[in-house]
Amino acid sequence: MMLTLEQLAQQCDAEIPANQSSVKINAAADIMIATSNQVTVLSSRKYLKYLTDTQASACFVNRDMCIEEAPENLVFLYCKDPEISFLNAVHALHPRVEYNRSISKQSVIAENVTMGKNINIGAFSTIEQNSKIGDDTEIYASVNIGRNVSIGKNCTLYPNVVIYDNTVIGSNVTIHSGAIIAADGFGYKYRNNEHLKVPHVGNVLIADNVEIGANTCIDRGALGSTTIGAGSKIDNLVQLGHNNQVGRNVIICGQSGVSGSCTIGDGVVLAGGSAIADHVNIGQQAVIMARSGVAGDIEAGSQVFGLPAKDKKVVWRELAALSKLPQLFKKFKVLENRISKLER
Amino acid sequence: MMLTLEQLAQQCDAEIPANQSSVKINAAADIMIATSNQVTVLSSRKYLKYLTDTQASACFVNRDMCIEEAPENLVFLYCKDPEISFLNAVHALHPRVEYNRSISKQSVIAENVTMGKNINIGAFSTIEQNSKIGDDTEIYASVNIGRNVSIGKNCTLYPNVVIYDNTVIGSNVTIHSGAIIAADGFGYKYRNNEHLKVPHVGNVLIADNVEIGANTCIDRGALGSTTIGAGSKIDNLVQLGHNNQVGRNVIICGQSGVSGSCTIGDGVVLAGGSAIADHVNIGQQAVIMARSGVAGDIEAGSQVFGLPAKDKKVVWRELAALSKLPQLFKKFKVLENRISKLER
Amino acid sequence: MMLTLEQLAQQCDAEIPANQSSVKINAAADIMIATSNQVTVLSSRKYLKYLTDTQASACFVNRDMCIEEAPENLVFLYCKDPEISFLNAVHALHPRVEYNRSISKQSVIAENVTMGKNINIGAFSTIEQNSKIGDDTEIYASVNIGRNVSIGKNCTLYPNVVIYDNTVIGSNVTIHSGAIIAADGFGYKYRNNEHLKVPHVGNVLIADNVEIGANTCIDRGALGSTTIGAGSKIDNLVQLGHNNQVGRNVIICGQSGVSGSCTIGDGVVLAGGSAIADHVNIGQQAVIMARSGVAGDIEAGSQVFGLPAKDKKVVWRELAALSKLPQLFKKFKVLENRISKLER
């Protein structure tokens, strides 16, 4: 999409010098690689070094950013929140291509499925009995939706998503390919040399505005529900076990795992590859740092690291001490000798 | 499903007071949230605190459990093994809905596939040449079964399972959505600036009563077989590499990984996110604790933790010492000063 | 496939005693389990102990290997590189079965898709508008290929692979089942109590001779491309985030994760379950050891371990010291007492 700087400034809440309003922009790009007729963004002083040589035609920047040197041809788009203005510029310059929606004749939809308006169902998708699809929801090819599933409005399910029976999904939810929602949780009782399966008759509830990454698994509750709160975002290859209660606006990064029956407070961040043992409560806004393994409750607002995870400052102090430990052993020997000498 | 307490007691091997036999129960629920006409379970003293206020109408309990105070309306179902009685109650009250089985006209099944009785094949599933499906096996939609695959009786394959060629699966095996059985193992030889692929002409053997979680991957053997012993249970997003020999009744929790050519003894537990290096033997009944990384053989019955994993008591002692290490450095300084003083 | 030793020697660049040329070989097997009419390999002295009792009829070995005792009936195939000769023997004895290729009538291919010669498209696969499939490429069942996707020659896409729009794939690329290529990266800006999605309008570029494992996820770039260099091999359940630049001949083992915007140099090895934080550079030929978590740049050729990962020798020294730390506390007490005595 080609836009003039004037159009871009308008759409992205920015100001430009009037004499530059007709400059043409056709793409958004990172500051290191942007070229002519592209717009970029300078959101942090650490990228200032790239400004001098950028080939971009325009750059979103906050007026408070102190800029000493910039290419002559570069036009600044002054704005309050350069990151968000740039994000809107990406939307405006690279609009999502909309295709005609239809119900593929090669899909299999049970007779009593309730279908809203303006829905897309891709080829080779199946929807079982008593399920319900809201208006404007787009289901790609090869998606399998079980029985008694409810999906809200304006959702997107990419190819190969599987939704087991009785799942309830809100509106504006995006689920990426290969995600498996509401498979049985992992629970057994060992008796007489055999693992007896704990039946899983619960379900999964996903609130509005949730995004779920590719190949992520969210298990159904054993008796009740596994729930994901509104606005939470879950990355790829994440494992969420049975009966977890995930709050609102939670961020769960790739390859993280939450065992089961945990409570994850609103606004919590699970950084990449972190993991939570079962029956653990994570307080609101807590940050579980990358690759950490949490074994017990975590206080709201705290930042923890390590295995088992502890307050990050405590862990860093321990790791700093550990790095000097081999040396300490040598110093200890010296001390012993000095004492032996004194004792003689 | 609605059952009287009498029926429930009978089906779940429990005893009730005769005058309560007509109380109606329609669901099973956890003790914290159970309401009227629901049955719950008290399997451990740590949940006793929830008993006083429970709204449940009935509760499985062992006669030996000492209970001081309970709601007046609560009926106890006395039994030897409350966990198992409750598990059976869940089955009885929430029976799996059985649907008519059929071979979907939208599936593609090679001509020489051998099919047992009472099989279900879902829409858009494919079964290639020379494969064999046992009686009562249920294959959901969009399952892909390769050539020369043998699947036993009474198995369940959920949507989007992929079984590569030559896999052999026993009876009563459940495989959840997105699991990939018998893809090539990861093996290369580096020569002349190129990674040459080691051909994988082996297969995967899965014994009876195995359950495999969503999006789990089990690679084929390079020349021989990767095997999973009877009764073993594997959670979601687990990676089992080529040539592993997994014993009977092994538990492998979510996101664990076993590199290749390992032997995992009967009854071993790999807790969540644990990992085993290649060519390692894990002795029977050993427990690999959560997030541990095992680099060498582990003795039967041992419990190991950490990276690299060691006896858990040793590791805990080390971690306790580490937590006091920053303090030790300070004390060490004090000692040095005291010695310097003595030396003067 | 049955071959005489003479044929095998010829095809695998090995020499045999002339009088043994007619011995028949019908399979390749590991030295521990090989039986009559099978060929095995002795590539390292550590397997010498298995040679004495092997039932194999033939064994690839380097002439420099000093062998003192071997079964009378065992014929040696002398060669320069036993591993590669054996690898070729596996190919020769267990050739991949070739099936007739066809475009399934149960696939859905958009009208303007460009199709090369000798292509296979399995049942229930979909190919969207403007995509292009090169000669000799084999697409299995239930593969979903988006819009404007380009796939080179002689590629193999196993069942249930999903390729999002605009992906570019070279030639001789193998992608295993359940792999998801070019789903959106994980990026949000938090404003007004809401995580705003960073639009992902970039793509994924995969060069020639790449292999990608089952259920692995490679996210598209936000604005530019996520790239995988020629000859790189990626195992199962790997997560590669947006904007990563992976070099040539890189090895990424199972369950590893690379956050985003990282540069992974040529020949780097990410061992099993390792992880890289975002915006990190990994120098050429560096080895990230199993389960390590890398938080900062890594020099070319270095080998790092731990969380956060450091030079492996440094870490081993620290771990060795840590294992003696509980003891040090005791010794420290003794020293304190000796000093107190001196002070009295």
PDB file of N, CA and C in Angstrom, chain C residues 175-216:
ATOM      1  N   ILE C 175      10.514 -31.443   5.501  1.00  0.00           N
ATOM      2  CA  ILE C 175       9.809 -30.904   6.674  1.00  0.00           C
ATOM      3  C   ILE C 175       8.907 -32.003   7.233  1.00  0.00           C
ATOM      4  N   HIS C 176       9.130 -32.334   8.501  1.00  0.00           N
ATOM      5  CA  HIS C 176       8.375 -33.429   9.113  1.00  0.00           C
ATOM      6  C   HIS C 176       7.011 -32.972   9.631  1.00  0.00           C
ATOM      7  N   SER C 177       6.212 -33.968   9.917  1.00  0.00           N
ATOM      8  CA  SER C 177       4.810 -33.753  10.268  1.00  0.00           C
ATOM      9  C   SER C 177       4.622 -32.753  11.410  1.00  0.00           C
ATOM     10  N   GLY C 178       3.602 -31.961  11.268  1.00  0.00           N
ATOM     11  CA  GLY C 178       3.212 -31.076  12.347  1.00  0.00           C
ATOM     12  C   GLY C 178       4.057 -29.828  12.476  1.00  0.00           C
ATOM     13  N   ALA C 179       5.099 -29.689  11.665  1.00  0.00           N
ATOM     14  CA  ALA C 179       5.899 -28.459  11.720  1.00  0.00           C
ATOM     15  C   ALA C 179       5.057 -27.297  11.204  1.00  0.00           C
ATOM     16  N   ILE C 180       5.198 -26.137  11.866  1.00  0.00           N
ATOM     17  CA  ILE C 180       4.421 -24.952  11.515  1.00  0.00           C
ATOM     18  C   ILE C 180       5.399 -23.865  11.081  1.00  0.00           C
ATOM     19  N   ILE C 181       5.355 -23.507   9.827  1.00  0.00           N
ATOM     20  CA  ILE C 181       6.311 -22.531   9.296  1.00  0.00           C
ATOM     21  C   ILE C 181       5.618 -21.191   9.081  1.00  0.00           C
ATOM     22  N   ALA C 182       6.140 -20.169   9.731  1.00  0.00           N
ATOM     23  CA  ALA C 182       5.746 -18.774   9.484  1.00  0.00           C
ATOM     24  C   ALA C 182       4.449 -18.340  10.160  1.00  0.00           C
ATOM     25  N   ALA C 183       4.124 -18.946  11.299  1.00  0.00           N
ATOM     26  CA  ALA C 183       3.068 -18.354  12.126  1.00  0.00           C
ATOM     27  C   ALA C 183       3.586 -17.011  12.653  1.00  0.00           C
ATOM     28  N   ASP C 184       2.678 -16.182  13.146  1.00  0.00           N
ATOM     29  CA  ASP C 184       3.071 -14.875  13.680  1.00  0.00           C
ATOM     30  C   ASP C 184       4.077 -15.028  14.816  1.00  0.00           C
ATOM     31  N   GLY C 185       5.036 -14.122  14.869  1.00  0.00           N
ATOM     32  CA  GLY C 185       5.911 -14.054  16.031  1.00  0.00           C
ATOM     33  C   GLY C 185       5.144 -13.531  17.236  1.00  0.00           C
ATOM     34  N   PHE C 186       5.812 -13.582  18.383  1.00  0.00           N
ATOM     35  CA  PHE C 186       5.165 -13.244  19.658  1.00  0.00           C
ATOM     36  C   PHE C 186       5.644 -11.865  20.073  1.00  0.00           C
ATOM     37  N   GLY C 187       4.869 -10.839  19.720  1.00  0.00           N
ATOM     38  CA  GLY C 187       5.267  -9.474  20.056  1.00  0.00           C
ATOM     39  C   GLY C 187       4.055  -8.618  20.371  1.00  0.00           C
ATOM     40  N   TYR C 188       4.123  -7.904  21.477  1.00  0.00           N
ATOM     41  CA  TYR C 188       3.012  -7.058  21.918  1.00  0.00           C
ATOM     42  C   TYR C 188       3.579  -5.801  22.557  1.00  0.00           C
ATOM     43  N   LYS C 189       2.797  -4.743  22.499  1.00  0.00           N
ATOM     44  CA  LYS C 189       3.132  -3.521  23.237  1.00  0.00           C
ATOM     45  C   LYS C 189       2.013  -3.304  24.251  1.00  0.00           C
ATOM     46  N   TYR C 190       2.378  -3.114  25.497  1.00  0.00           N
ATOM     47  CA  TYR C 190       1.369  -2.979  26.545  1.00  0.00           C
ATOM     48  C   TYR C 190       0.985  -1.514  26.711  1.00  0.00           C
ATOM     49  N   ARG C 191      -0.277  -1.199  26.447  1.00  0.00           N
ATOM     50  CA  ARG C 191      -0.784   0.167  26.581  1.00  0.00           C
ATOM     51  C   ARG C 191      -2.204   0.099  27.138  1.00  0.00           C
ATOM     52  N   ASN C 192      -2.538   0.999  28.061  1.00  0.00           N
ATOM     53  CA  ASN C 192      -3.905   1.104  28.569  1.00  0.00           C
ATOM     54  C   ASN C 192      -4.487  -0.246  28.951  1.00  0.00           C
ATOM     55  N   ASN C 193      -3.705  -0.997  29.691  1.00  0.00           N
ATOM     56  CA  ASN C 193      -4.212  -2.263  30.211  1.00  0.00           C
ATOM     57  C   ASN C 193      -4.541  -3.286  29.127  1.00  0.00           C
ATOM     58  N   GLU C 194      -3.778  -3.235  28.061  1.00  0.00           N
ATOM     59  CA  GLU C 194      -4.041  -4.139  26.941  1.00  0.00           C
ATOM     60  C   GLU C 194      -2.733  -4.455  26.210  1.00  0.00           C
ATOM     61  N   HIS C 195      -2.567  -5.703  25.815  1.00  0.00           N
ATOM     62  CA  HIS C 195      -1.403  -6.070  25.005  1.00  0.00           C
ATOM     63  C   HIS C 195      -1.766  -5.886  23.535  1.00  0.00           C
ATOM     64  N   LEU C 196      -1.205  -4.840  22.898  1.00  0.00           N
ATOM     65  CA  LEU C 196      -1.485  -4.601  21.477  1.00  0.00           C
ATOM     66  C   LEU C 196      -0.562  -5.458  20.629  1.00  0.00           C
ATOM     67  N   LYS C 197      -1.132  -6.167  19.685  1.00  0.00           N
ATOM     68  CA  LYS C 197      -0.337  -7.087  18.865  1.00  0.00           C
ATOM     69  C   LYS C 197       0.545  -6.326  17.879  1.00  0.00           C
ATOM     70  N   VAL C 198       1.818  -6.678  17.835  1.00  0.00           N
ATOM     71  CA  VAL C 198       2.705  -6.160  16.797  1.00  0.00           C
ATOM     72  C   VAL C 198       2.409  -6.941  15.523  1.00  0.00           C
ATOM     73  N   PRO C 199       1.972  -6.242  14.463  1.00  0.00           N
ATOM     74  CA  PRO C 199       1.646  -6.986  13.237  1.00  0.00           C
ATOM     75  C   PRO C 199       2.891  -7.662  12.664  1.00  0.00           C
ATOM     76  N   HIS C 200       2.702  -8.853  12.148  1.00  0.00           N
ATOM     77  CA  HIS C 200       3.820  -9.605  11.571  1.00  0.00           C
ATOM     78  C   HIS C 200       3.605  -9.734  10.071  1.00  0.00           C
ATOM     79  N   VAL C 201       4.280  -8.854   9.327  1.00  0.00           N
ATOM     80  CA  VAL C 201       4.095  -8.835   7.874  1.00  0.00           C
ATOM     81  C   VAL C 201       5.330  -9.364   7.148  1.00  0.00           C
ATOM     82  N   GLY C 202       6.289  -9.872   7.889  1.00  0.00           N
ATOM     83  CA  GLY C 202       7.482 -10.469   7.281  1.00  0.00           C
ATOM     84  C   GLY C 202       7.206 -11.903   6.858  1.00  0.00           C
ATOM     85  N   ASN C 203       8.285 -12.668   6.625  1.00  0.00           N
ATOM     86  CA  ASN C 203       8.075 -14.051   6.200  1.00  0.00           C
ATOM     87  C   ASN C 203       9.203 -14.956   6.709  1.00  0.00           C
ATOM     88  N   VAL C 204       9.238 -16.170   6.197  1.00  0.00           N
ATOM     89  CA  VAL C 204      10.315 -17.112   6.529  1.00  0.00           C
ATOM     90  C   VAL C 204      10.995 -17.539   5.234  1.00  0.00           C
ATOM     91  N   LEU C 205      12.329 -17.522   5.236  1.00  0.00           N
ATOM     92  CA  LEU C 205      13.124 -18.005   4.099  1.00  0.00           C
ATOM     93  C   LEU C 205      13.909 -19.223   4.546  1.00  0.00           C
ATOM     94  N   ILE C 206      13.708 -20.331   3.855  1.00  0.00           N
ATOM     95  CA  ILE C 206      14.436 -21.561   4.191  1.00  0.00           C
ATOM     96  C   ILE C 206      15.281 -21.948   2.986  1.00  0.00           C
ATOM     97  N   ALA C 207      16.598 -22.029   3.185  1.00  0.00           N
ATOM     98  CA  ALA C 207      17.507 -22.294   2.070  1.00  0.00           C
ATOM     99  C   ALA C 207      17.533 -23.796   1.721  1.00  0.00           C
ATOM    100  N   ASP C 208      18.373 -24.168   0.786  1.00  0.00           N
ATOM    101  CA  ASP C 208      18.446 -25.550   0.307  1.00  0.00           C
ATOM    102  C   ASP C 208      18.954 -26.510   1.396  1.00  0.00           C
ATOM    103  N   ASN C 209      18.568 -27.777   1.240  1.00  0.00           N
ATOM    104  CA  ASN C 209      19.117 -28.868   2.042  1.00  0.00           C
ATOM    105  C   ASN C 209      18.866 -28.737   3.539  1.00  0.00           C
ATOM    106  N   VAL C 210      17.807 -28.043   3.879  1.00  0.00           N
ATOM    107  CA  VAL C 210      17.446 -27.920   5.291  1.00  0.00           C
ATOM    108  C   VAL C 210      16.490 -29.065   5.650  1.00  0.00           C
ATOM    109  N   GLU C 211      16.619 -29.596   6.879  1.00  0.00           N
ATOM    110  CA  GLU C 211      15.631 -30.560   7.375  1.00  0.00           C
ATOM    111  C   GLU C 211      15.021 -29.997   8.665  1.00  0.00           C
ATOM    112  N   ILE C 212      13.717 -30.097   8.768  1.00  0.00           N
ATOM    113  CA  ILE C 212      12.990 -29.531   9.903  1.00  0.00           C
ATOM    114  C   ILE C 212      12.160 -30.631  10.550  1.00  0.00           C
ATOM    115  N   GLY C 213      12.287 -30.764  11.880  1.00  0.00           N
ATOM    116  CA  GLY C 213      11.689 -31.880  12.597  1.00  0.00           C
ATOM    117  C   GLY C 213      10.208 -31.715  12.879  1.00  0.00           C
ATOM    118  N   ALA C 214       9.632 -32.773  13.402  1.00  0.00           N
ATOM    119  CA  ALA C 214       8.201 -32.838  13.683  1.00  0.00           C
ATOM    120  C   ALA C 214       7.800 -31.817  14.753  1.00  0.00           C
ATOM    121  N   ASN C 215       6.670 -31.162  14.527  1.00  0.00           N
ATOM    122  CA  ASN C 215       6.077 -30.219  15.477  1.00  0.00           C
ATOM    123  C   ASN C 215       6.988 -29.053  15.838  1.00  0.00           C
ATOM    124  N   THR C 216       7.978 -28.786  15.015  1.00  0.00           N
ATOM    125  CA  THR C 216       8.819 -27.600  15.201  1.00  0.00           C
ATOM    126  C   THR C 216       8.097 -26.367  14.667  1.00  0.00           C
TER     127      THR C 216
END
